[in-house]
Amino acid sequence: MLITHDTRCALDTVVDLVNTVPEDDAAPDGLPDVATLADFVRKHEMSDVGVLSEFDLSAVRKVRGRFAGIFAAPDARTSAGMINELVAAAGTTPRLTDHDGYDWHVHYFAPGASVADHLAADCGMALAFFVVAGEQERLRRCEAPDCRRAFVDLSRNRSRRYCDSRTCGNRLHVAAYRARRKEATG
């Protein structure tokens, strides 16, 4: 599957956004305030975003919840319906642009759109490409029992199971190794 630079950026953005959702009622929100949202926008080099407000924070949290639902969707039909609703609500306006040293690419958000609509349109379309390509199963959650972080499996054979093989994957492999050693030694 060919993934363009802007689609990859949108995928990274949506994964990071979904991973700001608190894992339970005791966990802190990964987007606690407008300043954190502004940092998120800067980190992901989101263009054409004006001054952010509490309204933007609330709207982004709602969009974030809808994206989390897409990562939890049981099948492509469910994902497609959720993406269609999300993108339609954002009022997409596809347009070609070449800004900030990047070659021509497509933005799906309307000029002057809110940050929530920007995320819904660009990230929604990035996820839509996976559904269209029959690759919806690549939108996953980490299989580590104590981690449910979202990720996009871009491995050649769709075999990635953990959000990060160096942390979650390694931790589980070490635990399994120790359990086998303990069992072998009696």
Coordinates of N, CA and C in Angstrom, one line a residue:
M1 N 0.8 -1.2 0.0 CA 0.0 0.0 0.0 C 0.9 1.2 0.0
L2 N 0.7 2.1 -1.0 CA 1.5 3.4 -1.0 C 0.9 4.4 -0.1
I3 N 1.7 4.9 0.8 CA 1.3 5.9 1.7 C 2.1 7.2 1.5
T4 N 1.4 8.2 1.1 CA 2.1 9.5 0.8 C 2.5 10.2 2.1
H5 N 3.4 11.2 2.0 CA 3.9 11.9 3.2 C 2.8 12.5 4.0
D6 N 1.9 13.2 3.3 CA 0.8 13.8 4.1 C -0.1 12.8 4.7
T7 N -0.4 11.7 4.1 CA -1.2 10.6 4.7 C -0.5 10.1 5.9
R8 N 0.8 9.8 5.8 CA 1.6 9.3 6.9 C 1.6 10.3 8.1
C9 N 1.7 11.6 7.8 CA 1.6 12.6 8.9 C 0.2 12.6 9.5
A10 N -0.8 12.4 8.7 CA -2.2 12.4 9.3 C -2.4 11.1 10.1
L11 N -1.8 10.0 9.7 CA -1.9 8.8 10.5 C -1.1 8.9 11.8
D12 N 0.0 9.5 11.8 CA 0.8 9.7 13.0 C 0.0 10.7 14.0
T13 N -0.7 11.7 13.4 CA -1.4 12.6 14.2 C -2.6 11.9 14.8
V14 N -3.4 11.1 14.0 CA -4.6 10.5 14.6 C -4.2 9.5 15.6
V15 N -3.1 8.7 15.5 CA -2.7 7.8 16.5 C -2.3 8.5 17.8
D16 N -1.5 9.6 17.6 CA -1.2 10.3 18.8 C -2.4 11.0 19.5
L17 N -3.4 11.4 18.7 CA -4.6 12.0 19.3 C -5.4 10.9 20.0
V18 N -5.6 9.8 19.4 CA -6.3 8.7 20.1 C -5.6 8.3 21.4
N19 N -4.3 8.3 21.3 CA -3.6 7.8 22.5 C -3.5 8.9 23.6
T20 N -4.2 10.0 23.5 CA -4.4 11.0 24.6 C -5.6 10.7 25.4
V21 N -6.4 9.7 24.9 CA -7.7 9.4 25.7 C -7.3 8.7 27.0
P22 N -7.8 9.1 28.1 CA -7.5 8.4 29.3 C -7.9 6.9 29.3
E23 N -7.1 6.1 29.8 CA -7.3 4.6 29.7 C -8.5 4.2 30.6
D24 N -8.6 4.9 31.7 CA -9.7 4.7 32.7 C -10.0 6.0 33.4
D25 N -11.0 5.9 34.3 CA -11.4 7.1 35.0 C -10.4 7.7 35.9
A26 N -9.4 6.9 36.3 CA -8.3 7.4 37.2 C -7.2 8.0 36.4
A27 N -7.0 7.7 35.2 CA -5.9 8.2 34.4 C -6.1 9.6 33.9
P28 N -5.1 10.4 33.8 CA -5.2 11.8 33.4 C -5.5 11.9 31.9
D29 N -6.2 12.9 31.5 CA -6.4 13.1 30.1 C -5.1 13.6 29.4
G30 N -4.8 13.1 28.3 CA -3.6 13.5 27.6 C -3.7 14.9 26.9
L31 N -4.9 15.4 26.9 CA -5.2 16.8 26.4 C -5.9 17.6 27.5
P32 N -5.2 17.9 28.6 CA -5.9 18.5 29.7 C -6.3 20.0 29.5
D33 N -5.6 20.7 28.6 CA -5.8 22.1 28.5 C -5.5 22.6 27.1
V34 N -5.8 23.9 26.9 CA -5.6 24.5 25.6 C -4.1 24.5 25.3
A35 N -3.2 24.8 26.3 CA -1.8 24.8 26.1 C -1.3 23.5 25.5
T36 N -1.8 22.4 26.1 CA -1.4 21.1 25.6 C -1.8 20.8 24.2
L37 N -3.1 21.3 23.9 CA -3.6 21.2 22.5 C -2.7 22.0 21.6
A38 N -2.3 23.2 22.0 CA -1.4 24.0 21.1 C -0.1 23.3 20.9
D39 N 0.5 22.6 21.9 CA 1.7 21.8 21.8 C 1.5 20.7 20.8
F40 N 0.3 20.0 20.9 CA 0.0 18.9 20.0 C 0.0 19.5 18.5
V41 N -0.7 20.6 18.3 CA -0.7 21.2 17.0 C 0.7 21.5 16.5
R42 N 1.5 22.1 17.3 CA 2.9 22.4 16.9 C 3.7 21.2 16.6
K43 N 3.6 20.2 17.5 CA 4.3 18.9 17.3 C 4.0 18.3 15.9
H44 N 2.7 18.4 15.5 CA 2.3 17.7 14.3 C 2.3 18.7 13.1
E45 N 2.9 19.8 13.3 CA 3.0 20.8 12.3 C 1.7 21.0 11.5
M46 N 0.6 21.2 12.2 CA -0.7 21.4 11.5 C -0.7 22.8 11.0
S47 N -1.0 22.9 9.7 CA -1.0 24.3 9.1 C -2.4 24.9 9.2
D48 N -2.4 26.2 9.1 CA -3.6 27.0 9.0 C -4.5 26.8 10.3
V49 N -3.9 26.7 11.4 CA -4.6 26.7 12.7 C -4.4 28.0 13.4
G50 N -5.5 28.6 13.7 CA -5.5 29.9 14.4 C -5.3 29.8 15.9
V51 N -5.7 30.8 16.6 CA -5.6 30.9 18.1 C -6.6 29.8 18.6
L52 N -6.2 29.0 19.5 CA -7.0 28.0 20.1 C -7.7 28.4 21.4
S53 N -8.9 27.8 21.6 CA -9.7 28.2 22.8 C -10.2 26.9 23.5
E54 N -10.9 27.2 24.6 CA -11.6 26.0 25.3 C -12.6 25.3 24.4
F55 N -13.2 26.1 23.5 CA -14.2 25.5 22.6 C -13.4 24.5 21.7
D56 N -12.3 24.9 21.2 CA -11.5 24.0 20.3 C -11.1 22.8 21.1
L57 N -10.7 22.9 22.3 CA -10.3 21.8 23.1 C -11.4 20.8 23.3
S58 N -12.6 21.3 23.6 CA -13.8 20.5 23.7 C -14.1 19.8 22.4
A59 N -14.1 20.5 21.3 CA -14.4 19.9 20.0 C -13.4 18.8 19.6
V60 N -12.1 19.1 19.9 CA -11.1 18.1 19.6 C -11.3 16.8 20.4
R61 N -11.6 17.0 21.7 CA -11.9 15.8 22.5 C -13.0 15.0 21.9
K62 N -14.1 15.6 21.4 CA -15.2 14.9 20.8 C -14.7 14.1 19.6
V63 N -14.0 14.8 18.7 CA -13.4 14.2 17.5 C -12.5 13.0 17.9
R64 N -11.7 13.2 18.9 CA -10.8 12.2 19.4 C -11.6 10.9 19.8
G65 N -12.7 11.1 20.5 CA -13.5 10.0 20.9 C -14.1 9.2 19.7
R66 N -14.4 9.9 18.6 CA -14.9 9.3 17.4 C -13.8 8.5 16.7
F67 N -12.6 9.1 16.7 CA -11.5 8.4 16.1 C -11.2 7.1 16.9
A68 N -11.3 7.2 18.3 CA -11.0 6.0 19.1 C -12.0 4.9 18.7
G69 N -13.3 5.3 18.4 CA -14.3 4.3 18.0 C -13.9 3.6 16.7
I70 N -13.3 4.3 15.8 CA -12.9 3.8 14.5 C -11.8 2.7 14.8
F71 N -10.9 3.0 15.7 CA -9.8 2.0 16.0 C -10.4 0.7 16.7
A72 N -11.6 0.9 17.3 CA -12.2 -0.2 18.0 C -13.3 -0.9 17.1
A73 N -13.5 -0.4 15.9 CA -14.6 -0.9 15.1 C -14.3 -2.4 14.7
P74 N -15.3 -3.2 14.7 CA -15.1 -4.7 14.4 C -14.9 -5.0 13.0
D75 N -15.3 -4.1 12.0 CA -15.2 -4.5 10.6 C -15.1 -3.2 9.8
A76 N -14.8 -3.4 8.5 CA -14.7 -2.3 7.6 C -16.0 -1.5 7.4
R77 N -17.1 -2.2 7.3 CA -18.4 -1.5 7.2 C -18.7 -0.5 8.3
T78 N -18.4 -1.0 9.5 CA -18.6 -0.1 10.7 C -17.6 1.1 10.6
S79 N -16.3 0.8 10.3 CA -15.3 1.9 10.2 C -15.8 2.9 9.1
A80 N -16.2 2.4 8.0 CA -16.6 3.3 6.9 C -17.7 4.2 7.3
G81 N -18.7 3.7 8.0 CA -19.8 4.5 8.4 C -19.4 5.6 9.4
M82 N -18.5 5.2 10.3 CA -18.0 6.2 11.3 C -17.1 7.2 10.6
I83 N -16.3 6.8 9.7 CA -15.4 7.8 8.9 C -16.3 8.7 8.1
N84 N -17.3 8.1 7.4 CA -18.2 9.0 6.6 C -18.9 10.1 7.4
E85 N -19.4 9.7 8.6 CA -20.0 10.7 9.5 C -19.0 11.8 9.9
L86 N -17.8 11.3 10.3 CA -16.8 12.2 10.8 C -16.4 13.2 9.7
V87 N -16.1 12.7 8.6 CA -15.6 13.6 7.5 C -16.7 14.5 7.0
A88 N -18.0 14.0 6.9 CA -19.1 14.8 6.4 C -19.3 16.0 7.4
A89 N -19.3 15.7 8.7 CA -19.5 16.7 9.7 C -18.4 17.8 9.7
A90 N -17.2 17.5 9.2 CA -16.1 18.4 9.1 C -16.3 19.4 7.9
G91 N -17.2 19.0 7.0 CA -17.4 19.9 5.8 C -16.1 19.9 4.9
T92 N -15.7 18.8 4.5 CA -14.4 18.7 3.7 C -14.4 19.5 2.4
T93 N -13.3 20.0 2.1 CA -13.1 20.8 0.9 C -11.7 20.4 0.4
P94 N -11.6 19.3 -0.4 CA -10.3 18.9 -0.9 C -9.7 20.0 -1.7
R95 N -8.4 20.3 -1.5 CA -7.7 21.3 -2.3 C -6.2 20.9 -2.3
L96 N -5.6 21.2 -3.5 CA -4.2 21.0 -3.6 C -3.4 22.2 -3.0
T97 N -2.3 21.9 -2.4 CA -1.5 23.0 -1.8 C 0.0 22.5 -1.8
D98 N 0.9 23.5 -1.7 CA 2.3 23.2 -1.7 C 2.9 24.3 -0.7
H99 N 2.9 24.0 0.5 CA 3.4 25.0 1.5 C 4.5 24.4 2.4
D100 N 5.2 25.3 3.0 CA 6.3 24.9 4.0 C 7.3 24.0 3.4
G101 N 7.6 24.1 2.1 CA 8.6 23.3 1.5 C 8.2 21.9 1.1
Y102 N 6.9 21.6 1.2 CA 6.4 20.3 0.8 C 5.8 20.5 -0.6
D103 N 6.0 19.4 -1.4 CA 5.5 19.4 -2.8 C 4.0 19.4 -2.7
W104 N 3.4 19.3 -3.9 CA 1.9 19.3 -3.9 C 1.3 18.1 -3.2
H105 N 0.3 18.4 -2.4 CA -0.4 17.4 -1.7 C -1.9 17.9 -1.4
V106 N -2.7 17.1 -0.9 CA -4.1 17.4 -0.7 C -4.4 17.7 0.7
H107 N -5.1 18.8 1.0 CA -5.7 19.1 2.3 C -7.1 18.9 2.1
Y108 N -7.8 18.3 3.1 CA -9.2 18.0 3.0 C -10.0 19.0 3.8
F109 N -9.4 19.8 4.6 CA -10.1 20.7 5.5 C -10.3 22.0 4.7
A110 N -11.4 22.7 5.0 CA -11.7 24.0 4.3 C -10.7 25.1 4.9
P111 N -10.3 26.1 4.1 CA -9.5 27.1 4.7 C -10.2 27.8 5.8
G112 N -9.5 28.0 6.9 CA -10.1 28.7 8.1 C -10.9 27.7 9.0
A113 N -10.8 26.4 8.7 CA -11.6 25.4 9.5 C -11.0 25.4 10.9
S114 N -11.9 24.9 11.8 CA -11.4 24.8 13.2 C -10.4 23.6 13.3
V115 N -9.7 23.6 14.3 CA -8.7 22.5 14.5 C -9.4 21.1 14.5
A116 N -10.6 21.1 15.1 CA -11.3 19.8 15.2 C -11.7 19.4 13.8
D117 N -12.2 20.3 13.0 CA -12.6 20.0 11.6 C -11.4 19.6 10.8
H118 N -10.3 20.3 11.0 CA -9.0 20.0 10.3 C -8.6 18.5 10.6
L119 N -8.6 18.1 11.9 CA -8.3 16.8 12.3 C -9.3 15.8 11.7
A120 N -10.6 16.1 11.8 CA -11.6 15.1 11.3 C -11.4 14.9 9.8
A121 N -11.2 16.0 9.1 CA -11.1 15.9 7.6 C -9.8 15.2 7.2
D122 N -8.7 15.7 7.6 CA -7.4 15.1 7.1 C -7.2 13.7 7.7
C123 N -7.4 13.5 9.0 CA -7.1 12.2 9.6 C -8.2 11.2 9.2
G124 N -9.4 11.7 9.1 CA -10.5 10.8 8.6 C -10.2 10.3 7.2
M125 N -9.7 11.2 6.3 CA -9.4 10.7 5.0 C -8.3 9.7 5.0
A126 N -7.3 10.0 5.8 CA -6.1 9.0 5.9 C -6.6 7.6 6.3
L127 N -7.6 7.6 7.3 CA -8.1 6.3 7.7 C -9.0 5.7 6.6
A128 N -9.7 6.6 5.9 CA -10.6 6.1 4.8 C -9.7 5.4 3.7
F129 N -8.5 5.8 3.5 CA -7.7 5.1 2.5 C -7.4 3.7 2.9
F130 N -7.3 3.4 4.2 CA -7.1 2.1 4.6 C -8.3 1.2 4.4
V131 N -9.5 1.8 4.7 CA -10.7 1.0 4.4 C -10.9 0.7 2.9
V132 N -10.7 1.7 2.1 CA -10.8 1.5 0.6 C -9.8 0.5 0.1
A133 N -8.6 0.4 0.7 CA -7.6 -0.5 0.3 C -7.8 -1.9 0.9
G134 N -8.9 -2.1 1.7 CA -9.1 -3.4 2.3 C -8.1 -3.7 3.4
E135 N -7.6 -2.6 4.0 CA -6.6 -2.7 5.1 C -7.0 -2.2 6.4
Q136 N -8.3 -2.2 6.7 CA -8.9 -1.7 7.9 C -8.3 -2.4 9.2
E137 N -7.9 -3.7 9.0 CA -7.4 -4.4 10.1 C -6.0 -3.9 10.6
R138 N -5.4 -3.0 9.8 CA -4.1 -2.4 10.2 C -4.3 -1.4 11.3
L139 N -5.5 -0.9 11.5 CA -5.8 0.1 12.5 C -6.1 -0.8 13.8
R140 N -5.1 -0.8 14.7 CA -5.1 -1.7 15.8 C -4.9 -1.0 17.1
R141 N -5.1 -1.9 18.2 CA -4.8 -1.5 19.5 C -3.7 -2.5 20.0
C142 N -2.8 -2.0 20.9 CA -1.7 -2.9 21.4 C -2.3 -4.1 22.1
E143 N -1.7 -5.2 21.9 CA -2.2 -6.5 22.5 C -1.6 -6.7 23.9
A144 N -0.7 -5.9 24.4 CA -0.2 -6.0 25.8 C -1.4 -5.9 26.7
P145 N -1.5 -6.7 27.7 CA -2.7 -6.7 28.6 C -2.8 -5.4 29.4
D146 N -1.7 -4.7 29.6 CA -1.8 -3.4 30.4 C -1.7 -2.2 29.5
C147 N -1.9 -2.4 28.2 CA -1.7 -1.3 27.2 C -2.8 -1.4 26.2
R148 N -3.5 -0.3 25.9 CA -4.5 -0.4 24.8 C -4.2 0.8 23.8
R149 N -2.9 1.2 23.7 CA -2.6 2.3 22.8 C -2.9 1.9 21.3
A150 N -3.4 2.9 20.6 CA -3.6 2.7 19.1 C -2.4 2.8 18.3
F151 N -2.3 2.1 17.2 CA -1.2 2.2 16.3 C -1.7 1.7 14.9
V152 N -1.0 2.1 13.9 CA -1.3 1.6 12.5 C -0.2 0.6 12.2
D153 N -0.6 -0.6 11.9 CA 0.4 -1.7 11.5 C 0.8 -1.5 10.1
L154 N 2.0 -1.0 9.9 CA 2.5 -0.8 8.5 C 3.5 -1.9 8.2
S155 N 3.6 -2.9 8.9 CA 4.5 -4.0 8.6 C 4.0 -4.7 7.3
R156 N 5.0 -5.3 6.6 CA 4.7 -5.9 5.3 C 3.7 -7.0 5.4
N157 N 3.8 -7.8 6.5 CA 2.9 -9.0 6.6 C 1.8 -8.8 7.6
R158 N 1.5 -7.6 8.1 CA 0.4 -7.2 9.0 C 0.6 -8.0 10.3
S159 N 1.8 -8.1 10.8 CA 2.1 -9.0 12.0 C 2.3 -8.2 13.3
R160 N 2.4 -6.9 13.2 CA 2.7 -6.1 14.4 C 1.6 -6.3 15.4
R161 N 2.0 -6.5 16.7 CA 1.0 -6.8 17.7 C 1.0 -5.7 18.9
Y162 N 2.1 -5.0 18.9 CA 2.3 -4.1 20.0 C 2.6 -2.6 19.5
C163 N 2.2 -1.7 20.3 CA 2.4 -0.3 20.0 C 3.8 0.0 19.8
D164 N 4.7 -0.6 20.6 CA 6.1 -0.4 20.5 C 6.8 -1.7 20.9
S165 N 7.5 -2.3 20.0 CA 8.2 -3.5 20.3 C 9.2 -3.4 21.4
R166 N 9.8 -2.2 21.5 CA 10.9 -2.1 22.5 C 10.3 -2.0 23.9
T167 N 9.1 -1.6 24.1 CA 8.5 -1.5 25.4 C 7.5 -2.6 25.7
C168 N 6.3 -2.5 25.1 CA 5.3 -3.5 25.3 C 5.7 -4.9 24.9
G169 N 6.2 -5.0 23.6 CA 6.6 -6.3 23.1 C 7.7 -6.9 23.9
N170 N 8.8 -6.1 24.1 CA 9.9 -6.6 24.9 C 9.5 -7.1 26.3
R171 N 8.7 -6.2 27.0 CA 8.3 -6.6 28.3 C 7.5 -7.9 28.4
L172 N 6.6 -8.2 27.4 CA 5.9 -9.4 27.4 C 6.8 -10.6 27.0
H173 N 7.7 -10.4 26.1 CA 8.7 -11.5 25.7 C 9.6 -11.8 26.9
V174 N 10.0 -10.9 27.7 CA 10.9 -11.1 28.8 C 10.0 -11.8 29.9
A175 N 8.8 -11.4 30.1 CA 7.9 -12.1 31.1 C 7.7 -13.6 30.7
A176 N 7.4 -13.8 29.4 CA 7.2 -15.2 28.9 C 8.5 -16.0 29.1
Y177 N 9.7 -15.4 28.8 CA 10.9 -16.1 29.0 C 11.1 -16.5 30.5
R178 N 10.9 -15.5 31.4 CA 11.1 -15.8 32.8 C 10.1 -16.9 33.3
A179 N 8.9 -16.9 32.8 CA 7.9 -17.9 33.2 C 8.4 -19.3 32.7
R180 N 8.9 -19.3 31.5 CA 9.4 -20.6 31.0 C 10.6 -21.1 31.8
R181 N 11.5 -20.2 32.1 CA 12.7 -20.6 32.9 C 12.2 -21.1 34.3
K182 N 11.3 -20.4 34.9 CA 10.8 -20.8 36.2 C 10.1 -22.1 36.2
E183 N 9.4 -22.4 35.1 CA 8.7 -23.7 35.0 C 9.7 -24.8 34.8
A184 N 10.8 -24.5 34.0 CA 11.8 -25.5 33.7 C 12.6 -25.9 34.9
T185 N 12.8 -24.9 35.8 CA 13.6 -25.1 37.0 C 12.8 -25.7 38.2
G186 N 11.5 -25.7 38.0 CA 10.6 -26.4 38.9 C 10.1 -25.6 40.0

